[in-house]
Amino acid sequence: MTLLDHLPILVVIIPLLTAPLCVLVERPRLVWGLALVSAWLSFAAAIALALSVAASGTLTYQLGGWPPPWGIEYRIDTLASFVLMIVTAMAALVMLFAKESVVREIPEQRISRFYAAMMLAFAGLVGIVATGDAFNIFVFLEISSLASYALISMGKDRRALNAAFQYLVMGTIGATFILIGIGFLYMMTGTLNIQDLAMRLPDVADTRTVRAGFAFLTVGIGLKLALFPLHLWLPNAYTYAPSVVTAFLAATATKVAVYVLLRFLLNVFGIDFSLGRMPLEYLLIPLGLVGVLSASLVAIYQVEVKRLLAYSSVAQIGYMVLGIGLATTTGITATILHLFNHALMKGALFIALGAVAYRLGSTGIGDFAGLGRRMPWTMAAIVAGGLSLIGVPPTVGFVSKWYLVQATLERDLWPVALLILLGSILALIYVWKLVEAAWFRHPPAETDVREAPLSMLVPLWALVIANVYFGLDTGISVGLARSAAAALTGGGG
Amino acid sequence: MSEIPGLFNYWVVVFLMMAGFYVVISQGNLVKKLVGLGLFQASVFILYITMGNLSGGQAPIVSQGVFIYSNPLPHVLILTAIVVGVATTAVGLALVVRIHEAYGTVEEDEIHARDMADDESLFEENRDGEESGR
């Protein structure tokens, strides 16, 4: 076997092994270098995987050489390779941004352990995507969650501790629900492998055990996903976490949860069961819409910009869930696209906020007064990210909204389409609040605020350019999302 | 109702699960919340262990004259889940220690009261900032 055959495991194992190394090394600069190299190596492996999946179809990897029913299998299909690319790319860019921001926000003696926890969270998220084993998903979920509780608690404000504790309680309940659900499925099928589960479940689908397992899994993943009304942990966690952690989690963690939801609903249970025979559609569409509208409304009234964007994240998750609820190939395509696009825009916006926090020390809306003149590049990036959030044409936000509206019209649900547009208008209001403060207000008289350092602007503008590029050239992202959605709705069911 | 003795373990699971869940929701003390969370997780361990057992099954070690073995896989899975549970409790307790250092209390409503007081001062500051910005 060559190194190439081991790629599915390398993506996971590189960050996993970097974590203990970070603790051993201890020197802040060196640890950052290690984390950076490992994130980029993982990204490179993910690209190689995506190319190989595109060329020769689904890849499987048997851990320790044990064949699937006994051993754990890693399975990379189109959807997995797409999400792997998103997660590793975000980690690689956030690591670039982390250099200065971490030095500013984390006490020096904690930096090495901070990066170790980052790497663990990253490894867990990548593992969830790469694995083809239901129990393995639970284990990786807990690895990434435990690391993120620790990461959130490192925020400067003491409220970060409480936010982390709340997240710990809700996250653990969610993970335990997932564990119960997997247990019920194992009871009925005697297997944990996702392919085997998908094959054996239809025979026993009409039992109460499977239905209960389905319910536990949906609610458990919903908690991890921050699906309205299970989102209560998210705003605090995002607001008080260190900037790097917020940027990383916002761009990756909820995306991976959406991936898990897609996997279980469409791959394991199959679209006929989960969205046909089970009344999930009547749950996901209204909850998605209420999530979009209520979270956007709440976002308008926030004075802390990080919290404003956190609520906007809850709203964006509403769009993704809505796409799943529509239960058509176009709807699922819109969900997968929005998963990618939202990672791009929220990644950019939270990195920009991190740059503001780096220069000003806080991110209240009052602090933004006149920043457009002091930090033009950062603020221009916020405007671009905001436009993408609203869904203005040359950006990626427009592409996914377009597909989502199309999917609703295909099902003749035009009131839903109107409500989606209303959500965009609400987004316009809260983005405008930022723009107005940054560009149309006078800065306080004596400030020596300068533009953010180059090491922050590079990843920030890489994401902004990606926002526009993938908005104009939709071939790659839409193509991948569509083929992944087709595999989920046709092949898996 | 002859099913009840056979399903005894499952009744225990449901009782423990709901008791743990209730403690998590109802208690304001963070340590008690963690106790409830532990109870909640432990109930799932029993669920898994029960499903791996066969009536009359022996421990899964090959020996002569034994034909029915319990299924070892759920037991092994739960070993992993127990480790996860221990780690969760450890992280949770560590957070409680730091909350106690920062707030001087581990009661949820007192923590909220202190945060509210902070919020009001933050709001004042922000308004001042906005006014001077205009």
XYZ file of C-alpha atoms in Angstrom, chain A residues 111-453:
343
model
C -1.273 28.619 24.601
C 0.148 25.153 24.004
C -2.852 23.486 25.610
C -5.159 25.795 23.696
C -3.727 24.568 20.399
C -3.874 20.979 21.636
C -7.604 21.371 22.300
C -8.038 23.047 18.891
C -6.387 20.082 17.202
C -8.559 17.617 19.145
C -11.728 19.487 18.194
C -10.556 19.538 14.579
C -9.646 15.829 14.582
C -13.042 14.958 16.062
C -14.931 16.929 13.411
C -12.913 15.411 10.580
C -13.374 11.955 12.088
C -17.159 12.307 12.168
C -17.130 13.018 8.449
C -14.645 10.318 7.477
C -16.039 7.390 9.401
C -18.594 4.928 8.089
C -19.497 3.517 11.477
C -22.393 4.797 13.575
C -20.768 4.282 16.968
C -17.563 5.861 15.737
C -19.583 8.977 14.911
C -20.629 9.186 18.555
C -17.036 8.804 19.776
C -15.659 11.475 17.446
C -18.589 13.732 18.287
C -17.645 13.542 21.944
C -13.949 14.107 21.205
C -14.732 17.305 19.345
C -17.401 18.423 21.826
C -15.263 17.920 24.925
C -12.438 19.837 23.285
C -14.792 22.657 22.314
C -16.175 22.969 25.864
C -12.615 23.514 27.038
C -11.924 25.951 24.196
C -15.023 28.059 24.873
C -14.181 28.278 28.571
C -10.885 30.004 27.659
C -12.673 33.222 26.719
C -11.607 36.348 28.594
C -15.003 37.182 30.053
C -15.974 35.054 33.057
C -19.304 34.405 31.348
C -17.410 32.139 28.973
C -17.261 29.600 31.807
C -20.994 29.584 32.252
C -21.526 29.414 28.493
C -19.187 26.427 28.294
C -21.009 24.724 31.160
C -24.403 25.238 29.533
C -23.049 23.878 26.286
C -21.569 20.910 28.152
C -24.915 20.008 29.709
C -26.917 20.416 26.497
C -24.234 18.842 24.334
C -23.967 15.815 26.596
C -27.722 15.327 26.584
C -27.652 15.535 22.787
C -24.777 13.068 22.492
C -26.458 10.665 24.927
C -29.650 10.822 22.871
C -27.598 9.929 19.810
C -26.080 7.036 21.768
C -29.542 5.766 22.730
C -30.683 6.027 19.115
C -27.674 4.082 17.856
C -28.329 1.475 20.574
C -31.915 0.993 19.381
C -30.752 0.570 15.803
C -28.142 -1.969 16.899
C -30.841 -3.867 18.813
C -32.876 -4.310 15.649
C -30.133 -4.857 13.094
C -27.081 -6.173 14.939
C -24.741 -3.891 13.050
C -23.151 -0.492 13.442
C -21.783 -0.066 9.942
C -23.741 2.626 8.119
C -23.972 0.676 4.845
C -25.170 -2.457 6.666
C -27.636 -0.424 8.698
C -29.071 1.082 5.534
C -29.464 -2.405 4.048
C -31.093 -4.069 7.045
C -33.272 -1.276 8.372
C -36.050 -1.397 5.740
C -36.994 -4.934 6.897
C -37.569 -3.830 10.468
C -38.577 -0.227 9.817
C -42.121 -0.679 11.071
C -41.214 -1.454 14.651
C -41.540 0.877 17.575
C -37.868 0.396 18.451
C -36.686 1.801 15.121
C -39.132 4.685 15.330
C -37.953 5.493 18.856
C -34.346 5.287 17.695
C -35.185 7.636 14.853
C -36.738 10.128 17.264
C -33.790 10.003 19.670
C -31.290 10.475 16.834
C -33.190 13.408 15.341
C -33.503 15.260 18.635
C -29.924 14.450 19.655
C -28.483 15.724 16.390
C -30.879 18.679 16.570
C -29.266 19.688 19.864
C -25.781 19.511 18.363
C -27.006 21.367 15.302
C -28.583 24.189 17.337
C -31.847 23.604 15.508
C -34.471 26.044 16.764
C -35.719 25.641 19.633
C -32.683 23.600 20.761
C -30.264 26.446 19.976
C -30.064 28.034 23.423
C -26.436 27.067 24.017
C -25.158 28.605 20.789
C -25.401 32.408 21.219
C -23.565 32.451 24.544
C -20.975 29.917 23.450
C -20.136 31.898 20.298
C -20.209 35.268 22.049
C -17.841 34.528 24.911
C -15.440 32.087 23.266
C -12.050 33.435 22.101
C -12.254 34.903 18.565
C -10.304 32.032 17.019
C -12.604 29.455 18.566
C -15.739 31.295 17.445
C -14.447 31.551 13.884
C -13.460 27.889 13.838
C -16.619 26.484 15.439
C -18.993 28.724 13.492
C -17.409 27.661 10.222
C -17.163 23.944 10.978
C -19.004 22.478 13.992
C -22.610 23.135 12.997
C -21.763 22.190 9.402
C -20.583 18.788 10.556
C -23.772 18.400 12.596
C -25.789 19.091 9.442
C -23.696 16.431 7.730
C -24.524 13.929 10.494
C -28.216 14.753 10.153
C -28.052 14.174 6.388
C -26.171 10.915 6.912
C -28.652 9.489 9.367
C -31.850 10.741 7.790
C -31.027 9.982 4.187
C -28.333 7.304 4.247
C -29.188 5.189 7.267
C -32.966 5.506 7.378
C -33.475 6.410 3.749
C -35.516 9.282 2.412
C -38.715 7.218 2.134
C -38.695 6.386 5.804
C -37.454 9.584 7.380
C -39.230 12.123 5.202
C -42.039 10.010 3.817
C -43.437 7.688 6.440
C -42.271 9.753 9.402
C -43.859 13.209 9.625
C -40.476 14.905 9.846
C -41.288 17.251 6.995
C -43.991 18.888 9.122
C -41.418 19.408 11.835
C -38.360 20.537 9.872
C -40.027 23.077 7.574
C -41.878 25.025 10.309
C -38.968 24.800 12.752
C -36.565 25.917 10.048
C -38.768 28.889 9.158
C -39.417 29.906 12.763
C -35.667 29.583 13.364
C -34.879 31.847 10.411
C -37.381 34.544 11.328
C -37.104 34.603 15.120
C -33.315 34.379 15.246
C -33.000 37.128 12.609
C -35.384 39.330 14.585
C -33.419 38.784 17.779
C -30.180 39.479 15.913
C -31.451 42.945 14.930
C -31.625 44.020 18.571
C -28.160 42.894 19.647
C -25.549 45.441 20.706
C -22.713 42.907 20.856
C -21.721 42.116 17.267
C -20.451 38.626 18.027
C -23.832 37.775 19.530
C -25.591 39.349 16.563
C -23.711 37.037 14.206
C -24.303 34.059 16.501
C -28.065 34.581 16.212
C -27.639 34.968 12.494
C -25.945 31.532 12.551
C -29.062 30.055 14.152
C -31.064 31.613 11.326
C -28.753 30.187 8.674
C -29.093 26.720 10.220
C -32.827 27.234 9.768
C -32.281 27.541 6.002
C -30.265 24.324 5.911
C -32.884 22.388 7.872
C -35.576 23.830 5.634
C -33.785 22.394 2.610
C -33.707 18.938 4.179
C -37.381 19.218 5.125
C -38.353 19.854 1.498
C -37.210 16.290 0.768
C -36.376 16.868 -2.885
C -33.045 16.608 -4.636
C -33.064 20.369 -5.206
C -33.798 20.976 -1.524
C -30.954 18.735 -0.383
C -28.670 20.386 -2.958
C -29.573 23.761 -1.466
C -28.778 22.455 2.026
C -25.364 21.116 1.036
C -24.596 24.306 -0.890
C -25.611 26.471 2.021
C -23.454 24.348 4.290
C -20.464 25.269 2.131
C -21.486 28.883 1.592
C -22.305 29.558 5.206
C -18.886 28.247 6.225
C -17.335 30.763 3.804
C -19.351 33.778 4.940
C -19.384 33.135 8.678
C -15.711 32.206 8.560
C -14.976 35.575 6.950
C -17.240 37.559 9.286
C -15.957 36.012 12.500
C -12.332 36.394 11.406
C -13.059 40.064 10.679
C -14.589 40.396 14.144
C -11.485 38.724 15.554
C -9.411 41.409 13.842
C -11.596 44.110 15.418
C -11.256 42.448 18.820
C -7.487 42.334 18.255
C -7.271 46.086 17.687
C -10.011 47.324 20.038
C -10.312 44.603 22.646
C -14.092 44.417 22.338
C -16.767 44.044 19.664
C -19.750 46.107 20.860
C -21.621 47.907 18.087
C -20.572 51.224 19.664
C -16.919 50.280 19.110
C -17.575 50.056 15.384
C -18.196 53.807 15.073
C -16.038 55.120 12.262
C -13.993 51.950 11.930
C -14.482 52.064 8.158
C -11.777 54.727 7.964
C -9.444 53.143 10.504
C -9.613 49.558 9.330
C -10.827 49.816 5.714
C -9.821 46.312 4.633
C -11.403 44.585 7.597
C -14.597 46.591 7.311
C -14.789 46.026 3.551
C -14.581 42.306 4.296
C -17.459 42.652 6.765
C -19.524 44.378 4.098
C -18.746 41.602 1.602
C -19.554 38.886 4.153
C -22.726 40.717 5.116
C -23.857 40.974 1.496
C -23.283 37.248 1.199
C -25.349 36.690 4.349
C -28.236 38.654 2.837
C -27.876 36.863 -0.473
C -26.941 39.631 -2.889
C -26.159 38.327 -6.409
C -22.427 38.179 -6.998
C -21.886 36.342 -3.684
C -22.332 32.721 -2.648
C -25.246 33.584 -0.376
C -27.310 34.309 -3.458
C -26.573 30.915 -5.005
C -27.844 28.861 -2.097
C -30.892 31.078 -1.538
C -31.667 30.748 -5.224
C -31.641 26.957 -5.038
C -33.650 26.964 -1.823
C -36.345 29.195 -3.303
C -36.374 27.029 -6.407
C -36.855 23.934 -4.262
C -39.816 25.487 -2.454
C -41.409 26.540 -5.732
C -40.961 23.004 -7.098
C -43.149 21.831 -4.240
C -45.603 24.722 -4.755
C -44.852 26.090 -1.307
C -44.760 29.716 -2.370
C -45.596 31.077 1.139
C -42.395 29.395 2.324
C -40.490 31.067 -0.503
C -41.903 34.446 0.568
C -40.853 33.830 4.166
C -37.320 32.990 2.980
C -37.205 36.356 1.234
C -38.501 38.008 4.401
C -35.591 36.347 6.247
C -33.231 37.997 3.750
C -34.785 41.390 4.448
C -34.270 40.894 8.177
C -30.649 39.971 7.437
C -30.381 43.201 5.459
C -31.441 45.155 8.555
C -28.888 43.663 10.924
C -26.083 43.833 8.396
C -27.002 47.467 7.717
C -26.634 48.219 11.433
C -22.998 47.165 11.184
C -22.345 48.983 7.947
C -23.933 52.158 9.247
C -21.841 52.114 12.412
C -18.612 51.377 10.574
C -18.896 53.760 7.640
C -21.375 56.510 8.497
C -20.506 57.425 12.056
C -17.637 59.525 13.237
C -14.925 57.764 15.157
C -14.240 58.866 18.723
C -11.803 61.796 18.581
C -8.491 60.369 19.731
C -7.873 56.782 18.680
C -4.784 55.154 17.325
C -6.611 52.157 15.869
C -4.816 50.828 12.813
C -5.574 48.240 10.164
C -5.347 44.609 11.300
C -2.008 42.820 10.789
